[in-house]
Short mmCIF file of C-alpha atoms in Angstrom, two decimals:
data_model
loop_
_atom_site.label_atom_id
_atom_site.label_comp_id
_atom_site.label_asym_id
_atom_site.label_seq_id
_atom_site.Cartn_x
_atom_site.Cartn_y
_atom_site.Cartn_z
CA ARG A 30 17.49 -47.24 -180.31
CA THR A 31 19.87 -47.07 -177.47
CA THR A 32 21.68 -44.18 -179.02
CA THR A 33 18.52 -42.40 -179.76
CA HIS A 34 17.32 -42.81 -176.16
CA MET A 35 20.48 -41.34 -174.71
CA GLU A 36 20.27 -38.40 -177.03
CA ALA A 37 16.71 -37.76 -175.95
CA ILE A 38 17.56 -37.50 -172.29
CA GLN A 39 20.76 -35.59 -172.78
CA PRO A 40 19.15 -32.16 -172.35
CA LEU A 41 17.87 -33.19 -168.92
CA ALA A 42 21.29 -34.30 -167.87
CA SER A 43 22.86 -31.09 -169.03
CA ALA A 44 20.25 -28.83 -167.34
CA PRO A 45 21.86 -26.49 -164.82
CA SER A 46 21.70 -27.69 -161.26
CA PRO A 47 20.22 -25.39 -158.61
CA GLN A 48 22.71 -22.87 -157.33
CA LYS A 49 23.64 -22.92 -153.71
CA VAL A 50 22.61 -19.77 -151.82
CA GLU A 51 25.06 -18.63 -149.29
CA GLY A 52 24.78 -16.17 -146.42
CA ASN A 53 21.60 -14.05 -146.07
CA SER A 54 20.84 -13.85 -149.75
CA LEU A 55 17.69 -15.95 -149.15
CA PRO A 56 14.73 -13.65 -148.29
CA ASN A 57 13.70 -13.83 -144.61
CA VAL A 58 10.11 -14.98 -144.99
CA LYS A 59 9.39 -14.80 -141.26
CA GLN A 60 10.51 -11.18 -141.00
CA THR A 61 8.41 -10.22 -144.01
CA VAL A 62 5.31 -11.83 -142.52
CA GLN A 63 5.85 -10.12 -139.14
CA LYS A 64 6.28 -6.71 -140.78
CA ALA A 65 3.15 -7.19 -142.82
CA ALA A 66 1.21 -8.24 -139.75
CA THR A 67 2.49 -5.27 -137.73
CA LYS A 68 1.63 -2.88 -140.54
CA LYS A 69 -1.82 -4.40 -140.80
CA ARG A 70 -2.45 -4.08 -137.05
CA ALA A 71 -1.36 -0.42 -136.81
CA ALA A 72 -4.28 1.52 -135.36
CA PRO A 73 -5.88 4.21 -137.49
CA SER A 74 -5.66 7.75 -136.16
CA ASN A 75 -9.33 7.78 -135.22
CA GLU A 76 -8.98 4.80 -132.85
CA PHE A 77 -7.99 4.95 -129.20
CA HIS A 78 -4.86 2.89 -128.82
CA ILE A 79 -1.66 2.53 -126.83
CA THR A 80 1.78 1.41 -127.89
CA VAL A 81 3.70 -1.14 -125.82
CA GLY A 82 7.21 -1.51 -127.19
CA THR A 83 6.73 -2.16 -130.90
CA GLU A 84 3.19 -3.41 -130.40
CA THR A 85 0.11 -1.21 -130.92
CA ILE A 86 -3.02 -2.23 -129.00
CA ASP A 87 -6.43 -1.05 -130.15
CA LEU A 88 -8.43 -0.23 -127.01
CA SER A 89 -11.66 0.27 -128.91
CA LYS A 90 -11.95 -3.51 -129.15
CA PRO A 91 -12.17 -6.11 -126.35
CA LEU A 92 -8.80 -7.39 -125.14
CA ASP A 93 -8.02 -11.07 -124.93
CA GLN A 94 -5.89 -12.78 -122.31
CA SER A 95 -2.73 -12.32 -124.33
CA PHE A 96 -2.75 -8.62 -123.49
CA VAL A 97 -2.93 -9.14 -119.71
CA ARG A 98 0.71 -8.38 -119.07
CA LEU A 99 2.48 -6.05 -116.65
CA GLU A 100 3.85 -3.81 -119.39
CA VAL A 101 0.37 -3.39 -120.91
CA LEU A 102 -1.18 -2.49 -117.54
CA GLU A 103 1.62 0.00 -116.85
CA GLU A 104 1.02 1.70 -120.19
CA LEU A 105 -2.69 1.85 -119.45
CA ARG A 106 -1.96 3.47 -116.06
CA LYS A 107 0.20 6.16 -117.70
CA THR A 108 -2.48 6.80 -120.32
CA VAL A 109 -5.19 7.29 -117.66
CA LEU A 110 -3.00 9.73 -115.74
CA LYS A 111 -2.25 11.71 -118.89
CA LEU A 112 -5.92 11.88 -119.85
CA ASN A 113 -6.83 13.08 -116.36
CA ALA A 114 -4.13 15.77 -116.50
CA ASP A 115 -5.36 16.91 -119.93
CA LEU A 116 -8.95 17.08 -118.66
CA THR A 117 -7.94 19.15 -115.63
CA THR A 118 -6.00 21.57 -117.84
CA ALA A 119 -8.96 21.91 -120.20
CA LYS A 120 -11.34 22.67 -117.30
CA LYS A 121 -9.00 25.34 -115.93
CA ALA A 122 -8.69 26.94 -119.34
CA LYS A 123 -12.48 26.97 -119.75
CA THR A 124 -12.99 28.50 -116.29
CA THR A 125 -10.38 31.18 -116.95
CA ALA A 126 -11.94 32.01 -120.30
CA SER A 127 -15.44 32.24 -118.75
CA HIS A 128 -14.18 34.50 -115.94
CA SER A 129 -12.36 36.69 -118.41
CA THR A 130 -15.49 37.01 -120.55
CA ALA A 131 -17.64 37.88 -117.51
CA THR A 132 -15.09 40.42 -116.28
CA SER A 133 -14.91 42.05 -119.70
CA ALA A 134 -18.71 42.25 -119.87
CA GLU A 135 -18.87 43.78 -116.38
CA GLU A 136 -16.20 46.32 -117.23
CA GLU A 137 -18.04 47.18 -120.42
CA ARG A 138 -21.26 47.72 -118.47
CA SER A 139 -19.49 49.84 -115.85
CA THR A 140 -17.99 52.10 -118.48
CA THR A 141 -21.26 52.49 -120.33
CA VAL A 142 -22.66 55.98 -119.99
CA PRO A 143 -26.09 55.76 -118.29
CA SER A 144 -29.01 56.93 -120.36
CA ALA A 145 -31.09 59.98 -119.50
CA ALA A 146 -34.00 57.70 -118.59
CA SER A 147 -31.90 55.68 -116.12
CA LEU A 148 -30.52 58.84 -114.52
CA LYS A 149 -34.02 60.22 -114.12
CA ALA A 150 -35.22 56.95 -112.56
CA ALA A 151 -32.28 56.93 -110.12
CA GLU A 152 -32.97 60.52 -109.11
CA LYS A 153 -36.64 59.74 -108.57
CA LYS A 154 -35.74 56.76 -106.38
CA THR A 155 -33.38 58.87 -104.25
CA LYS A 156 -36.05 61.52 -103.69
CA SER A 157 -38.52 58.81 -102.71
CA GLN A 158 -36.08 57.36 -100.16
CA ILE A 159 -35.45 60.79 -98.64
CA LYS A 160 -39.19 61.39 -98.36
CA ASN A 161 -39.67 58.00 -96.67
CA LEU A 162 -36.92 58.89 -94.22
CA PHE A 163 -38.57 62.23 -93.44
CA ASP A 164 -41.96 60.55 -92.95
CA ALA A 165 -40.37 58.08 -90.52
CA LEU A 166 -38.86 61.03 -88.62
CA LYS A 167 -42.29 62.69 -88.34
CA LYS A 168 -43.77 59.44 -87.03
CA GLY A 169 -41.00 59.12 -84.44
CA ILE A 170 -41.50 62.71 -83.26
CA LYS A 171 -45.23 62.13 -82.79
CA ALA A 172 -44.54 59.06 -80.66
CA GLU A 173 -42.50 61.08 -78.13
CA LYS A 174 -43.75 63.01 -75.08
CA TRP A 175 -42.35 66.52 -75.45
CA GLN A 176 -41.92 68.18 -72.07
CA GLY A 177 -39.39 70.87 -72.92
CA ASP A 178 -36.29 68.65 -72.98
CA ALA A 179 -34.20 67.77 -76.04
CA LYS A 180 -34.60 64.24 -77.36
CA VAL A 181 -32.94 61.91 -79.86
CA VAL A 182 -35.32 60.36 -82.39
CA LYS A 183 -34.00 57.20 -84.05
CA VAL A 184 -34.97 55.98 -87.51
CA ASP A 185 -33.71 52.70 -89.00
CA GLU A 186 -33.55 52.12 -92.74
CA VAL A 187 -32.01 49.49 -95.05
CA LEU A 188 -29.89 51.01 -97.82
CA GLU A 189 -27.68 49.54 -100.50
CA GLY A 190 -24.13 50.88 -100.61
CA SER A 191 -24.86 53.01 -103.69
CA GLU A 192 -28.03 54.40 -102.08
CA PHE A 193 -26.17 55.33 -98.91
CA ASP A 194 -23.48 57.10 -100.95
CA LYS A 195 -26.06 59.19 -102.80
CA ILE A 196 -27.98 60.29 -99.71
CA ILE A 197 -25.31 60.42 -96.99
CA GLY A 198 -21.87 59.47 -98.30
CA LYS A 199 -21.55 62.39 -100.73
CA ALA A 200 -23.34 64.90 -98.52
CA ASP A 201 -21.36 67.52 -96.61
CA GLY A 202 -20.74 66.44 -93.04
CA THR A 203 -18.07 65.31 -90.61
CA LEU A 204 -16.79 61.76 -91.11
CA ILE A 205 -16.10 60.18 -87.72
CA GLN A 206 -15.34 56.61 -88.86
CA PRO A 207 -13.47 55.19 -90.72
CA THR A 208 -10.64 57.70 -90.91
CA PRO A 209 -6.85 57.29 -90.95
CA GLU A 210 -6.89 58.10 -87.23
CA ASN A 211 -10.04 56.21 -86.20
CA LYS A 212 -10.59 52.59 -87.27
CA PRO A 213 -9.40 52.98 -90.88
CA THR A 214 -10.46 49.44 -91.87
CA SER A 215 -13.89 49.52 -90.22
CA LYS A 216 -16.91 48.47 -92.28
CA VAL A 217 -19.16 50.73 -90.19
CA THR A 218 -19.45 54.34 -91.31
CA ILE A 219 -20.28 57.07 -88.79
CA LYS A 220 -20.99 60.57 -90.02
CA LYS A 221 -22.38 63.69 -88.33
CA PHE A 222 -24.26 66.68 -89.73
CA THR A 223 -25.13 70.13 -88.45
CA SER A 224 -28.56 71.72 -88.85
CA SER A 225 -27.51 73.67 -91.97
CA GLN A 226 -26.07 70.50 -93.53
CA LEU A 227 -29.34 68.69 -92.82
CA GLU A 228 -31.21 71.25 -94.87
CA ALA A 229 -28.90 70.45 -97.80
CA ILE A 230 -29.85 66.77 -97.55
CA PHE A 231 -33.60 67.12 -97.12
CA GLY A 232 -34.13 70.25 -99.18
CA SER A 233 -36.42 73.22 -98.66
CA ASP A 234 -39.63 71.42 -99.63
CA PHE A 235 -40.21 70.35 -96.05
CA LYS A 236 -41.68 73.08 -93.85
CA ALA A 237 -41.34 73.55 -90.12
CA GLU A 238 -45.04 72.86 -89.64
CA ALA A 239 -44.49 69.32 -90.92
CA LEU A 240 -42.59 68.36 -87.76
CA LYS A 241 -45.08 68.54 -84.91
CA GLY A 242 -45.08 66.81 -81.58
CA THR A 243 -47.40 66.63 -78.62
CA ALA A 244 -46.51 68.77 -75.61
CA TRP A 245 -47.05 67.33 -72.15
CA THR A 246 -46.73 68.76 -68.68
CA LYS A 247 -44.24 67.17 -66.34
CA GLY A 248 -45.93 65.01 -63.77
CA GLY A 249 -44.77 64.36 -60.23
CA GLN A 250 -45.13 67.95 -59.01
CA PRO A 251 -46.64 68.41 -55.54
CA SER A 252 -50.27 69.43 -55.66
CA GLY A 253 -52.05 71.51 -53.02
CA GLY A 254 -53.16 70.18 -49.64
CA GLY A 255 -50.02 68.43 -48.48
CA PHE A 256 -46.32 68.77 -47.70
CA PHE A 257 -44.28 67.88 -50.82
CA GLY A 258 -47.16 65.87 -52.15
CA PHE A 259 -47.89 63.92 -49.00
CA GLY A 260 -51.27 64.05 -47.40
CA LYS A 261 -54.42 64.80 -49.30
CA GLY A 262 -52.77 66.77 -52.08
CA GLY A 263 -50.53 64.13 -53.72
CA PHE A 264 -48.60 64.66 -56.99
CA THR A 265 -49.69 65.97 -60.32
CA LYS A 266 -49.96 63.70 -63.39
CA SER A 267 -48.50 64.43 -66.79
CA GLU A 268 -51.12 65.97 -69.06
CA LYS A 269 -51.33 66.65 -72.74
CA ILE A 270 -51.44 70.37 -73.40
CA GLY A 271 -51.35 70.67 -77.18
CA THR A 272 -49.19 70.61 -80.29
CA VAL A 273 -45.67 71.99 -80.43
CA LEU A 274 -43.13 72.46 -83.23
CA ILE A 275 -40.03 70.26 -83.10
CA THR A 276 -36.72 71.33 -84.57
CA PRO A 277 -33.93 68.87 -85.61
CA THR A 278 -30.59 70.40 -84.63
CA ALA A 279 -28.13 67.67 -85.62
CA LEU A 280 -27.87 64.17 -87.09
CA GLU A 281 -25.60 61.20 -86.53
CA VAL A 282 -25.67 58.37 -89.08
CA ASN A 283 -24.36 54.84 -88.50
CA TYR A 284 -24.17 52.58 -91.55
CA SER A 285 -23.09 48.91 -91.63
CA GLN A 286 -21.78 47.65 -94.96
CA ALA A 287 -22.36 44.06 -93.81
CA SER A 288 -26.03 44.29 -92.79
CA LEU A 289 -26.92 47.37 -94.91
CA LYS A 290 -28.64 48.77 -91.81
CA CYS A 291 -28.53 52.54 -91.54
CA THR A 292 -29.48 54.20 -88.24
CA PHE A 293 -30.34 57.91 -88.24
CA LYS A 294 -30.15 59.63 -84.84
CA PHE A 295 -31.86 63.03 -85.02
CA SER A 296 -31.14 65.38 -82.14
CA CYS A 297 -34.36 67.40 -81.73
CA ARG A 298 -35.57 70.21 -79.48
CA GLN A 299 -38.98 71.58 -78.67
CA ASN A 300 -39.75 75.06 -79.94
CA SER A 301 -41.44 76.75 -77.00
CA TYR A 302 -42.42 79.81 -78.98
CA GLY A 303 -44.50 78.09 -81.60
CA SER A 304 -42.43 79.18 -84.60
CA SER A 305 -38.94 78.61 -85.91
CA SER A 306 -36.99 77.94 -89.05
CA PHE A 307 -37.25 74.29 -90.03
CA TRP A 308 -33.78 73.26 -88.91
CA GLY A 309 -33.48 75.53 -85.88
CA GLY A 310 -30.45 77.69 -86.62
CA ASP A 311 -26.96 76.66 -85.59
CA ASP A 312 -27.20 75.41 -82.01
CA ASP A 313 -26.07 71.88 -82.76
CA ASP A 314 -26.10 69.09 -80.22
CA TYR A 315 -22.63 67.67 -80.83
#
């Protein structure tokens, strides 16, 4: 029995003993666990996160106290500054693109050939403005007392820059200001016209009979019965004596680009003979 027992346990005694592992041949379990944890915590591309050293922090989730460290706060500060810089750059790019688009659209409109209908409408508007100006001149002439002396009749209008150019700017005349010699940077335009140049502006549709004023005698003359008006005679009073034709002989125009105010100064004379050409020949008053 004894022999048999020893034989039975012999295989256990002869089983190989565990081999001794030297050096780093044993797997580093701690390192493996850390790598797996780090890989697991890596933020997906669609999450907002920051990286501090080898650690990735997902900012889409609440932070616990373990993340309240100086290096984490510093990384957050840099991230905020970068986001702000990116936002500013994006806004500038958007503004530049919008301005470029608007400029291109404006240039396209400016180079578009106007239609026949728009040209006809613009021409009609210009004629209407000239007629309104002429009507204002007639009204101003009627308001004056014409006693044989030349007068200046003023008319004020409000004109856009393009309207002024069509009526006055492109018309033949003498530019006084601005010129290279006289206030070249001035925003106030002064231009003068002769009687013949006036006819080119207003056209031949307006007849001389359209410009009529009221003639008056000059008062203050000594009347009979006294010496130089003293005594019983006194002085005469100005009296209305009828209708007289008035002739514009020249025009000075002052136009302000800032206020759009345009002042027309018509130099006019009384026609003592009751008839004349509309614009009174060539005796200009400047």
